[in-house]
PDB file of N, CA, C and O in Angstrom:
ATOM      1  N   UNK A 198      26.351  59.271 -52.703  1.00  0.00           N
ATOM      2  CA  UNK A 198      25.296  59.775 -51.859  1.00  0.00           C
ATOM      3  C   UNK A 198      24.368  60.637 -52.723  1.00  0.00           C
ATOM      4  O   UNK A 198      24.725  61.121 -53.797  1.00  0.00           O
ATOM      5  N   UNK A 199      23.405  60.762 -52.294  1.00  0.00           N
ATOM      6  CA  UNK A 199      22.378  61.131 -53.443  1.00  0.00           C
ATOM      7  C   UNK A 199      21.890  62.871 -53.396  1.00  0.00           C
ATOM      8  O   UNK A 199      21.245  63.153 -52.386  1.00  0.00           O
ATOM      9  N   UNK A 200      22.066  63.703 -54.102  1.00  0.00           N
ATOM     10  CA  UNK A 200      21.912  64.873 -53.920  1.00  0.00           C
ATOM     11  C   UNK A 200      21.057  65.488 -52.529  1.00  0.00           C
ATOM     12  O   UNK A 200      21.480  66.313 -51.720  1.00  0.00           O
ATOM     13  N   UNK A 201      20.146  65.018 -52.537  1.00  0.00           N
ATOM     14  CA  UNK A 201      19.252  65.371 -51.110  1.00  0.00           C
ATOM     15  C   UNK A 201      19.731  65.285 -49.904  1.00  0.00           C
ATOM     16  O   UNK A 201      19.630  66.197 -49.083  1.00  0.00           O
ATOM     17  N   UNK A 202      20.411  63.956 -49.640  1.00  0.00           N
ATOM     18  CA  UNK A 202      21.294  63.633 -48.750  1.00  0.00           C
ATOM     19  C   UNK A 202      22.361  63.894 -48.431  1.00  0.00           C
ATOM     20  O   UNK A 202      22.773  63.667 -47.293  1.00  0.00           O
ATOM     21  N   UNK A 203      23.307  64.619 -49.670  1.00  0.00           N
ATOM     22  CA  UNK A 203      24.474  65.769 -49.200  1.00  0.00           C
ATOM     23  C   UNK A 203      23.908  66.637 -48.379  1.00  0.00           C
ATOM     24  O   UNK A 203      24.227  66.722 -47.193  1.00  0.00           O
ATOM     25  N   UNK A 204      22.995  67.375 -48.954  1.00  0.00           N
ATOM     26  CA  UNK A 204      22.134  69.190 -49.243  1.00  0.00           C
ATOM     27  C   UNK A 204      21.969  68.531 -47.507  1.00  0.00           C
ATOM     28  O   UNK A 204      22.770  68.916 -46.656  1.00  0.00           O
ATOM     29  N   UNK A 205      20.911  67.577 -47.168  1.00  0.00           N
ATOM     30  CA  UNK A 205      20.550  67.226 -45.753  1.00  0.00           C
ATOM     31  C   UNK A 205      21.973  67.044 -44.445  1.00  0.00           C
ATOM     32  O   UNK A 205      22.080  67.595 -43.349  1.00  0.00           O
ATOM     33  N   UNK A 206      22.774  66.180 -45.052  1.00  0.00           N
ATOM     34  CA  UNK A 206      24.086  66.300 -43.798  1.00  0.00           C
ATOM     35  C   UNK A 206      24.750  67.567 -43.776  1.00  0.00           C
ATOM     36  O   UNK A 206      25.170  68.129 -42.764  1.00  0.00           O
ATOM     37  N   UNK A 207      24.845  68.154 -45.439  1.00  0.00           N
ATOM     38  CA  UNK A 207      25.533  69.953 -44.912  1.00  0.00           C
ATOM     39  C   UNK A 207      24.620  70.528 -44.295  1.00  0.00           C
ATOM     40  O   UNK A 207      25.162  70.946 -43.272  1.00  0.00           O
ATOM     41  N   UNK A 208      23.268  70.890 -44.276  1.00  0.00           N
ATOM     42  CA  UNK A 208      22.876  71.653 -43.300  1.00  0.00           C
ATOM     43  C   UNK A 208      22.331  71.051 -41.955  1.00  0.00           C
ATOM     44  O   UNK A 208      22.133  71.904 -41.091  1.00  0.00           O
ATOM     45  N   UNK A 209      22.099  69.985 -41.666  1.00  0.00           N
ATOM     46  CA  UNK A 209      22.877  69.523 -40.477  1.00  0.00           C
ATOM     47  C   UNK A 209      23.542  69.886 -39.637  1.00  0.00           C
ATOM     48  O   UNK A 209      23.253  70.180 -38.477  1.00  0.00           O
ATOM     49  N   UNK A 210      25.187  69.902 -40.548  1.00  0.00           N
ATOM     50  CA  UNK A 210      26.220  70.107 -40.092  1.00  0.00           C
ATOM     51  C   UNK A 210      26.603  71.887 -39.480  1.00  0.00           C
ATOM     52  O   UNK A 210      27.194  72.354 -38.506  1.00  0.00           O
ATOM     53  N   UNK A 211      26.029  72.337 -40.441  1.00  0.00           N
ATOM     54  CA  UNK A 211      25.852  73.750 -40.503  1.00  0.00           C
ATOM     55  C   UNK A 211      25.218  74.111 -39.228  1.00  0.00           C
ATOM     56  O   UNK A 211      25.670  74.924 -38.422  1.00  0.00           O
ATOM     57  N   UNK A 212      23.863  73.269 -39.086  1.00  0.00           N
ATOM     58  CA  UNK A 212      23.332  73.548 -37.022  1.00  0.00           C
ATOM     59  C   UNK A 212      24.065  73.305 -36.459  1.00  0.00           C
ATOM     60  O   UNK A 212      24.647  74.188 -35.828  1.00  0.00           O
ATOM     61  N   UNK A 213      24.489  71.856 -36.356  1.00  0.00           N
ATOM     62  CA  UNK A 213      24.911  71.187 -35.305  1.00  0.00           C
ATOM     63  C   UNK A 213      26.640  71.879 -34.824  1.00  0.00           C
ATOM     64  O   UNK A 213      26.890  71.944 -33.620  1.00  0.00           O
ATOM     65  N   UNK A 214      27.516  72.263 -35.661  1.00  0.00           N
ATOM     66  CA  UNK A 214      28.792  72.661 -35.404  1.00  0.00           C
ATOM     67  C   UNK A 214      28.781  73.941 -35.835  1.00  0.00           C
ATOM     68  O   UNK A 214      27.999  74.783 -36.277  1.00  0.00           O
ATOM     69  N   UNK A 215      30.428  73.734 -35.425  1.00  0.00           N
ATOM     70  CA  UNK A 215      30.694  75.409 -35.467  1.00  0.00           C
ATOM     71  C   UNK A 215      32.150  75.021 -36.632  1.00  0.00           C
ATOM     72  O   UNK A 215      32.376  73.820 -36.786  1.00  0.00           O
ATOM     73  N   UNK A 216      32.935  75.888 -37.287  1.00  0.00           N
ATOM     74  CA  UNK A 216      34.105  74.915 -37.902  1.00  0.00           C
ATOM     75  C   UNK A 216      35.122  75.854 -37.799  1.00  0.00           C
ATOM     76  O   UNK A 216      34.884  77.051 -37.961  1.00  0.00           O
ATOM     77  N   UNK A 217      36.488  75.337 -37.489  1.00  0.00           N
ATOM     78  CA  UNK A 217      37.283  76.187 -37.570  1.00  0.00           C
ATOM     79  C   UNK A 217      38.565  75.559 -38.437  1.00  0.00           C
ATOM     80  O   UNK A 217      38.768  74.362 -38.640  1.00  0.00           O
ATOM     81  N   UNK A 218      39.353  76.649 -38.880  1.00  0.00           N
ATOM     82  CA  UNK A 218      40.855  76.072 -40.209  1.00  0.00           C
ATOM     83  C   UNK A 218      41.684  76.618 -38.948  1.00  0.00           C
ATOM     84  O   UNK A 218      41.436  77.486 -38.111  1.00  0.00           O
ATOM     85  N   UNK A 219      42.881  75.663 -39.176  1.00  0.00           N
ATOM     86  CA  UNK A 219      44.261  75.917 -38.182  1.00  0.00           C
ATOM     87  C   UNK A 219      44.995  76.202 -39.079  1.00  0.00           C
ATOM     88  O   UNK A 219      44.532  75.913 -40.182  1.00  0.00           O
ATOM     89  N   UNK A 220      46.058  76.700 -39.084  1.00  0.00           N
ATOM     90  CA  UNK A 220      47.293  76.959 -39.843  1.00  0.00           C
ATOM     91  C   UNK A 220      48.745  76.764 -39.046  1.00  0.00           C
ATOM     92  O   UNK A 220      49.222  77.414 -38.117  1.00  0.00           O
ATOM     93  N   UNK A 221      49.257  75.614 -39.774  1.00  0.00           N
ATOM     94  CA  UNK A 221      50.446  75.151 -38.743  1.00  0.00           C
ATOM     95  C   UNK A 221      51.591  75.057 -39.714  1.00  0.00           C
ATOM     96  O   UNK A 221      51.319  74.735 -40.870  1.00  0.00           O
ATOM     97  N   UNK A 222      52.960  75.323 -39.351  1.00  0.00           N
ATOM     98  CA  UNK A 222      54.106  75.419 -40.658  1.00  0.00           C
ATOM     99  C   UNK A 222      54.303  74.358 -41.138  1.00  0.00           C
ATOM    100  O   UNK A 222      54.290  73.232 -40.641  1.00  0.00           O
ATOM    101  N   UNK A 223      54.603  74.915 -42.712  1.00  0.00           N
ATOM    102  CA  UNK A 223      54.908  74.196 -43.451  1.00  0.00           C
ATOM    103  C   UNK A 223      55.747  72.814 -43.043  1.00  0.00           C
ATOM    104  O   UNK A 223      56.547  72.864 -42.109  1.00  0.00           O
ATOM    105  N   UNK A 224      55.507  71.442 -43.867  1.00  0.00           N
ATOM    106  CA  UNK A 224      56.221  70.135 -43.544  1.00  0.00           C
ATOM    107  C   UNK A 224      55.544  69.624 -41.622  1.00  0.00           C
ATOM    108  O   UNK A 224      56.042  68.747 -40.917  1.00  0.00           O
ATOM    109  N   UNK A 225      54.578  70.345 -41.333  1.00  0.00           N
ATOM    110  CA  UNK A 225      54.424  69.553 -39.908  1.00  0.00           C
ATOM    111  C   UNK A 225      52.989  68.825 -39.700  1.00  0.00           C
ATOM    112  O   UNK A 225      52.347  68.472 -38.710  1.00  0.00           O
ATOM    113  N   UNK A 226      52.766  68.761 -41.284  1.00  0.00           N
ATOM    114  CA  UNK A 226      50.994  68.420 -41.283  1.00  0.00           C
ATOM    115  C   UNK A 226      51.651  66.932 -41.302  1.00  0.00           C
ATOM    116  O   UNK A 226      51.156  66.407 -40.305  1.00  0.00           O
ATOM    117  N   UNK A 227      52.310  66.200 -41.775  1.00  0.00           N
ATOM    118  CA  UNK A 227      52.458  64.755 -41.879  1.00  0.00           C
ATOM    119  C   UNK A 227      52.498  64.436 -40.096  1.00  0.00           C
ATOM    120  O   UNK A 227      51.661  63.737 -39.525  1.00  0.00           O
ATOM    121  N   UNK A 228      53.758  65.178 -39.359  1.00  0.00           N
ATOM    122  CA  UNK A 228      54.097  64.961 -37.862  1.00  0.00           C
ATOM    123  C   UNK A 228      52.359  65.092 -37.648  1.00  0.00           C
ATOM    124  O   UNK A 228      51.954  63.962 -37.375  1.00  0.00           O
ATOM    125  N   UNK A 229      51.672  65.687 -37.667  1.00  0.00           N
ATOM    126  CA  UNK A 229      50.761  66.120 -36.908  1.00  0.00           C
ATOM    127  C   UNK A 229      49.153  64.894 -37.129  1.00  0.00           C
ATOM    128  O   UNK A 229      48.184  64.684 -36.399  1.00  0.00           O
ATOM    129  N   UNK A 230      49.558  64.356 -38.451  1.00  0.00           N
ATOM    130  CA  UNK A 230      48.861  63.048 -38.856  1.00  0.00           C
ATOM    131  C   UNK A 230      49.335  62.150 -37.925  1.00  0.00           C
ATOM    132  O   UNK A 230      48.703  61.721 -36.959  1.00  0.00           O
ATOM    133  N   UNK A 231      50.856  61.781 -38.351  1.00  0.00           N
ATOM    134  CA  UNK A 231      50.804  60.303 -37.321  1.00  0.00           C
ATOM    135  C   UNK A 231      50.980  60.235 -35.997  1.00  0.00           C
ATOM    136  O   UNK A 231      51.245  59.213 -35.364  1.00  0.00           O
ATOM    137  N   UNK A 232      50.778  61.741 -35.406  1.00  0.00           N
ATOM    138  CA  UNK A 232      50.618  61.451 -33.684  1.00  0.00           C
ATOM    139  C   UNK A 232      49.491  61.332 -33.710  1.00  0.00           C
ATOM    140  O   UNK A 232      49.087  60.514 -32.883  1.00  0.00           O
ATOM    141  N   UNK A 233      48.489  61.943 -34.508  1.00  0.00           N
ATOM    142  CA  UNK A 233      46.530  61.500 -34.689  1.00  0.00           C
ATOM    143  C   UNK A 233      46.574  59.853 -34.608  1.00  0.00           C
ATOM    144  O   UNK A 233      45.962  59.084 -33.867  1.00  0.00           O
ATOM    145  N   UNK A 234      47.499  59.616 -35.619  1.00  0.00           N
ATOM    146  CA  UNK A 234      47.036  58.135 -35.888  1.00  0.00           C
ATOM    147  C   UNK A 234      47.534  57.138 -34.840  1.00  0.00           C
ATOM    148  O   UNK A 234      46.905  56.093 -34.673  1.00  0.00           O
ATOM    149  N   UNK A 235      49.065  57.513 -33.843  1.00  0.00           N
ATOM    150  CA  UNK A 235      49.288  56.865 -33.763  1.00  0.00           C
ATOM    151  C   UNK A 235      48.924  57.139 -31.993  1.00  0.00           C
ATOM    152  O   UNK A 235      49.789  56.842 -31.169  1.00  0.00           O
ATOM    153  N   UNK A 236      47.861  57.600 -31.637  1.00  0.00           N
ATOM    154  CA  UNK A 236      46.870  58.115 -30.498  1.00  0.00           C
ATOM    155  C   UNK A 236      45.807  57.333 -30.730  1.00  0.00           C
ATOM    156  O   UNK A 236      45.240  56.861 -29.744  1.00  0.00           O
ATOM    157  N   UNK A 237      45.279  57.008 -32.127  1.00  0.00           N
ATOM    158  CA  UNK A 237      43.983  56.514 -32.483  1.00  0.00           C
ATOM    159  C   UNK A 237      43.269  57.334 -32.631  1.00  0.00           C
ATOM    160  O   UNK A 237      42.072  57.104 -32.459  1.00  0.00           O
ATOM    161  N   UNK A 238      43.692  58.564 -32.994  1.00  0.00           N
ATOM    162  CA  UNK A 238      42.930  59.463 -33.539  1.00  0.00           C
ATOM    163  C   UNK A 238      42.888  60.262 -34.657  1.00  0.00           C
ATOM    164  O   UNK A 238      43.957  60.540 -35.200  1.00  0.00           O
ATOM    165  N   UNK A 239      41.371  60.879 -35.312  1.00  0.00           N
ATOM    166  CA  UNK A 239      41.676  61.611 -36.439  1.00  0.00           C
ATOM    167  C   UNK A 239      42.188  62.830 -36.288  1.00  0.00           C
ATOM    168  O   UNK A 239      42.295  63.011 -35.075  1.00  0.00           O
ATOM    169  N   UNK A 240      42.545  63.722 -36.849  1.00  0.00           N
ATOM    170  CA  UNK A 240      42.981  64.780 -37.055  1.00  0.00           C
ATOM    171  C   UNK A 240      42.305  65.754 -36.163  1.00  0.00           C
ATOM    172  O   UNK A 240      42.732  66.388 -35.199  1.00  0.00           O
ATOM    173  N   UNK A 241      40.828  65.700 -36.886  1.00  0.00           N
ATOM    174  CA  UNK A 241      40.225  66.611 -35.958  1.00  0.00           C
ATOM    175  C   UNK A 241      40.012  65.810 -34.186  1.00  0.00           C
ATOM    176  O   UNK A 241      40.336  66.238 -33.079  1.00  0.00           O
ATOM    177  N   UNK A 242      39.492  64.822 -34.512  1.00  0.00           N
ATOM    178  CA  UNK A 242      38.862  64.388 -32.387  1.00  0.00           C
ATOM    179  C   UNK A 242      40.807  64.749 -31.991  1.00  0.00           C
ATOM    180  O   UNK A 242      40.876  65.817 -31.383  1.00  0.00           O
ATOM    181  N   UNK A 243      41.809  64.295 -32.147  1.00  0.00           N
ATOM    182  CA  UNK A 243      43.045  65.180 -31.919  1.00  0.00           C
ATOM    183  C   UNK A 243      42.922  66.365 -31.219  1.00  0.00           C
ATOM    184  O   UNK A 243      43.097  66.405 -30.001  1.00  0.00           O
ATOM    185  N   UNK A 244      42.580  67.527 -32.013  1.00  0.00           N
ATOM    186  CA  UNK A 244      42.134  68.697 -31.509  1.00  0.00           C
ATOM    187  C   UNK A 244      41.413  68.750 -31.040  1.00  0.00           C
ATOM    188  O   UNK A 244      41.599  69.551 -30.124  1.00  0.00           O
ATOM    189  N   UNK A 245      39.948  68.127 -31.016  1.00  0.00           N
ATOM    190  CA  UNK A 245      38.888  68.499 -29.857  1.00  0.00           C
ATOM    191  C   UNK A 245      39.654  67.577 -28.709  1.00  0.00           C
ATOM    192  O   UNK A 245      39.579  68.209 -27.655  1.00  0.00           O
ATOM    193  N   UNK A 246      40.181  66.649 -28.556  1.00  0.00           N
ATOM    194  CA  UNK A 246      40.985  66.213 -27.115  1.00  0.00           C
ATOM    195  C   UNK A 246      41.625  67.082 -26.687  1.00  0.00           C
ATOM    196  O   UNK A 246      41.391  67.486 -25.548  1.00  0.00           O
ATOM    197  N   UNK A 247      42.766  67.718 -27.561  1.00  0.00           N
ATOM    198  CA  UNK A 247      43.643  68.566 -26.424  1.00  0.00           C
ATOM    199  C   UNK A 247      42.424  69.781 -26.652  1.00  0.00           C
ATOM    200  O   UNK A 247      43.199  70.616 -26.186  1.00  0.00           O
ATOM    201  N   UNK A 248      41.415  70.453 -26.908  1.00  0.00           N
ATOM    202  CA  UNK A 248      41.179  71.533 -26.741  1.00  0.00           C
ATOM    203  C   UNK A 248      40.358  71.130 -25.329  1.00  0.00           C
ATOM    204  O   UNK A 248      40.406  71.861 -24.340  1.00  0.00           O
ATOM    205  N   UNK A 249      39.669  69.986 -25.360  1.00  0.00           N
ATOM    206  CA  UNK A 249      38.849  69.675 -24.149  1.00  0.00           C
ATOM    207  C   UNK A 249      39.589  69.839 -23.068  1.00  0.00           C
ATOM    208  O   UNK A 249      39.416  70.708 -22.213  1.00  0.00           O
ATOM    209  N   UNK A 250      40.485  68.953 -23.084  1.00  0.00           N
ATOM    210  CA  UNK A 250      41.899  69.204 -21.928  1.00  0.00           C
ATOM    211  C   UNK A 250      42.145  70.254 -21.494  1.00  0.00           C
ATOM    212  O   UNK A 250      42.052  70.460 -20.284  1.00  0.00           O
ATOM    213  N   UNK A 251      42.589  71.359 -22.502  1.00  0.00           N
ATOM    214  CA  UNK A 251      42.930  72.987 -22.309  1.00  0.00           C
ATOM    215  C   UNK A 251      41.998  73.367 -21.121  1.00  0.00           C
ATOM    216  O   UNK A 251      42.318  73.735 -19.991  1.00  0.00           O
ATOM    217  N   UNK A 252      40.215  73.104 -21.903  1.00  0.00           N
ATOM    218  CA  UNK A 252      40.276  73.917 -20.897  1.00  0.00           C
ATOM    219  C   UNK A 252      39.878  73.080 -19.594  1.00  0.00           C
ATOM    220  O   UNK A 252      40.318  73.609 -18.573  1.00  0.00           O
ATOM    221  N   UNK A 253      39.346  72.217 -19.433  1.00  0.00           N
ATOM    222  CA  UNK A 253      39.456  71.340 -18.304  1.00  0.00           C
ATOM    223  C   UNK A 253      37.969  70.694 -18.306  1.00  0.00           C
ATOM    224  O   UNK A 253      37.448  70.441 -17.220  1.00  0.00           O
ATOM    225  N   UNK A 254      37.351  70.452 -19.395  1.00  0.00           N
ATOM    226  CA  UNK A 254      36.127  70.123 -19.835  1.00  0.00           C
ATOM    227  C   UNK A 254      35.794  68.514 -20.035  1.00  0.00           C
ATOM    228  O   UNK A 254      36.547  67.829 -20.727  1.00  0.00           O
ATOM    229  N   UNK A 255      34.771  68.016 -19.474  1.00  0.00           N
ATOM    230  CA  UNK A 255      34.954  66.218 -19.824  1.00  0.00           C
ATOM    231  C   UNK A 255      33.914  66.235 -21.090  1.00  0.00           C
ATOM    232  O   UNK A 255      33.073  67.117 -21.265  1.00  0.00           O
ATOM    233  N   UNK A 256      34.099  65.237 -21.839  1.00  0.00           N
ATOM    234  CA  UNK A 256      33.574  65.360 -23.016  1.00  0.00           C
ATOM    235  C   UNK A 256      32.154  65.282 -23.058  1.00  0.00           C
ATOM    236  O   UNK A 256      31.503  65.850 -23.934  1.00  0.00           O
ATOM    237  N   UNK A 257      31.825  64.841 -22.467  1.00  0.00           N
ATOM    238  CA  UNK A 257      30.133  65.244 -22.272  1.00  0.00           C
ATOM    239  C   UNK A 257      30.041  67.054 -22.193  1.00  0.00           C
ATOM    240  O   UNK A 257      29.360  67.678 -23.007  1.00  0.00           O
ATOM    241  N   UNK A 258      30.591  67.528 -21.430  1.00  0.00           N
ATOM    242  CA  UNK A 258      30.584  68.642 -20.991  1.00  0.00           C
ATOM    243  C   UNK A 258      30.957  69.989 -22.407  1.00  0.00           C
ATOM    244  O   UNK A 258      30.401  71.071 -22.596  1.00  0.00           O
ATOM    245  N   UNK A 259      32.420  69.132 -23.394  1.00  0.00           N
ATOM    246  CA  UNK A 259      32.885  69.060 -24.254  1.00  0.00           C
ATOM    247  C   UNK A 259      31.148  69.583 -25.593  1.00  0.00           C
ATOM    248  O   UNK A 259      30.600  70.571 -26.080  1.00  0.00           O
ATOM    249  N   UNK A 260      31.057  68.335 -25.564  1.00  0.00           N
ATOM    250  CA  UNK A 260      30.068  67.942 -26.657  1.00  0.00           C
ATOM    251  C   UNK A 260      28.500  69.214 -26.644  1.00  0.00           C
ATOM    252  O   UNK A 260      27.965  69.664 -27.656  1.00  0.00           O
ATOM    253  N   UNK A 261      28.082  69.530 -25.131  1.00  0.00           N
ATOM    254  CA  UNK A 261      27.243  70.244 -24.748  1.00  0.00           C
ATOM    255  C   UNK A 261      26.825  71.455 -25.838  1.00  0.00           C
ATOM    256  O   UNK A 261      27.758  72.203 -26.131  1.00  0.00           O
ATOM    257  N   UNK A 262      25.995  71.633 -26.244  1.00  0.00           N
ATOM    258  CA  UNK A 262      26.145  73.569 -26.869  1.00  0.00           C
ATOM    259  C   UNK A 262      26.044  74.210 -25.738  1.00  0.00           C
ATOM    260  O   UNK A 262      25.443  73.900 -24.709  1.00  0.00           O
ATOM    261  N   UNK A 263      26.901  75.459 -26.091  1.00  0.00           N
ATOM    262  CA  UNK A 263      26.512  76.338 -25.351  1.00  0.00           C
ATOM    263  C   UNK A 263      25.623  77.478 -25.681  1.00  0.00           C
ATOM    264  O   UNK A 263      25.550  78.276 -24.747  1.00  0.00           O
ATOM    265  N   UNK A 264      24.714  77.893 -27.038  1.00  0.00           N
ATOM    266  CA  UNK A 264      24.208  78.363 -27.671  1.00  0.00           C
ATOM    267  C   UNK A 264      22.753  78.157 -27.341  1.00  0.00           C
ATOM    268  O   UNK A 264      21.882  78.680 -28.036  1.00  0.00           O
TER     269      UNK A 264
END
């Protein structure tokens, strides 16, 4: 990808989201891959599903800013 076009999707990304790091114990990042994978999901949409769920949000609703 061509320098401009990094520099352009990171700040992008930088508007458009917000980012957060989890920290989960040691040896449970593999468990925590293949229920992603084996859901059909990545790692992260994983977490934005159950966080949507939590709180009782449909993904449109999900996706919305609130900012």
């Amino acid at each position: 990808m061509p320098k401009k076009q990094t520099e352009w999707t990171r700040a992008y990304n930088e508007k458009a989201y917000d980012r957060l790091a989890i920290t989960i114990p040691k040896g449970r990042k593999a468990t925590v891959e293949a229920y992603a994978k084996e859901s059909g999901l990545s790692v992260n949409g994983l977490v934005n599903a159950l966080l949507r769920e939590a709180v009782g949000l449909t993904e449109e609703e999900w996706k919305e800013s609130e900012a």
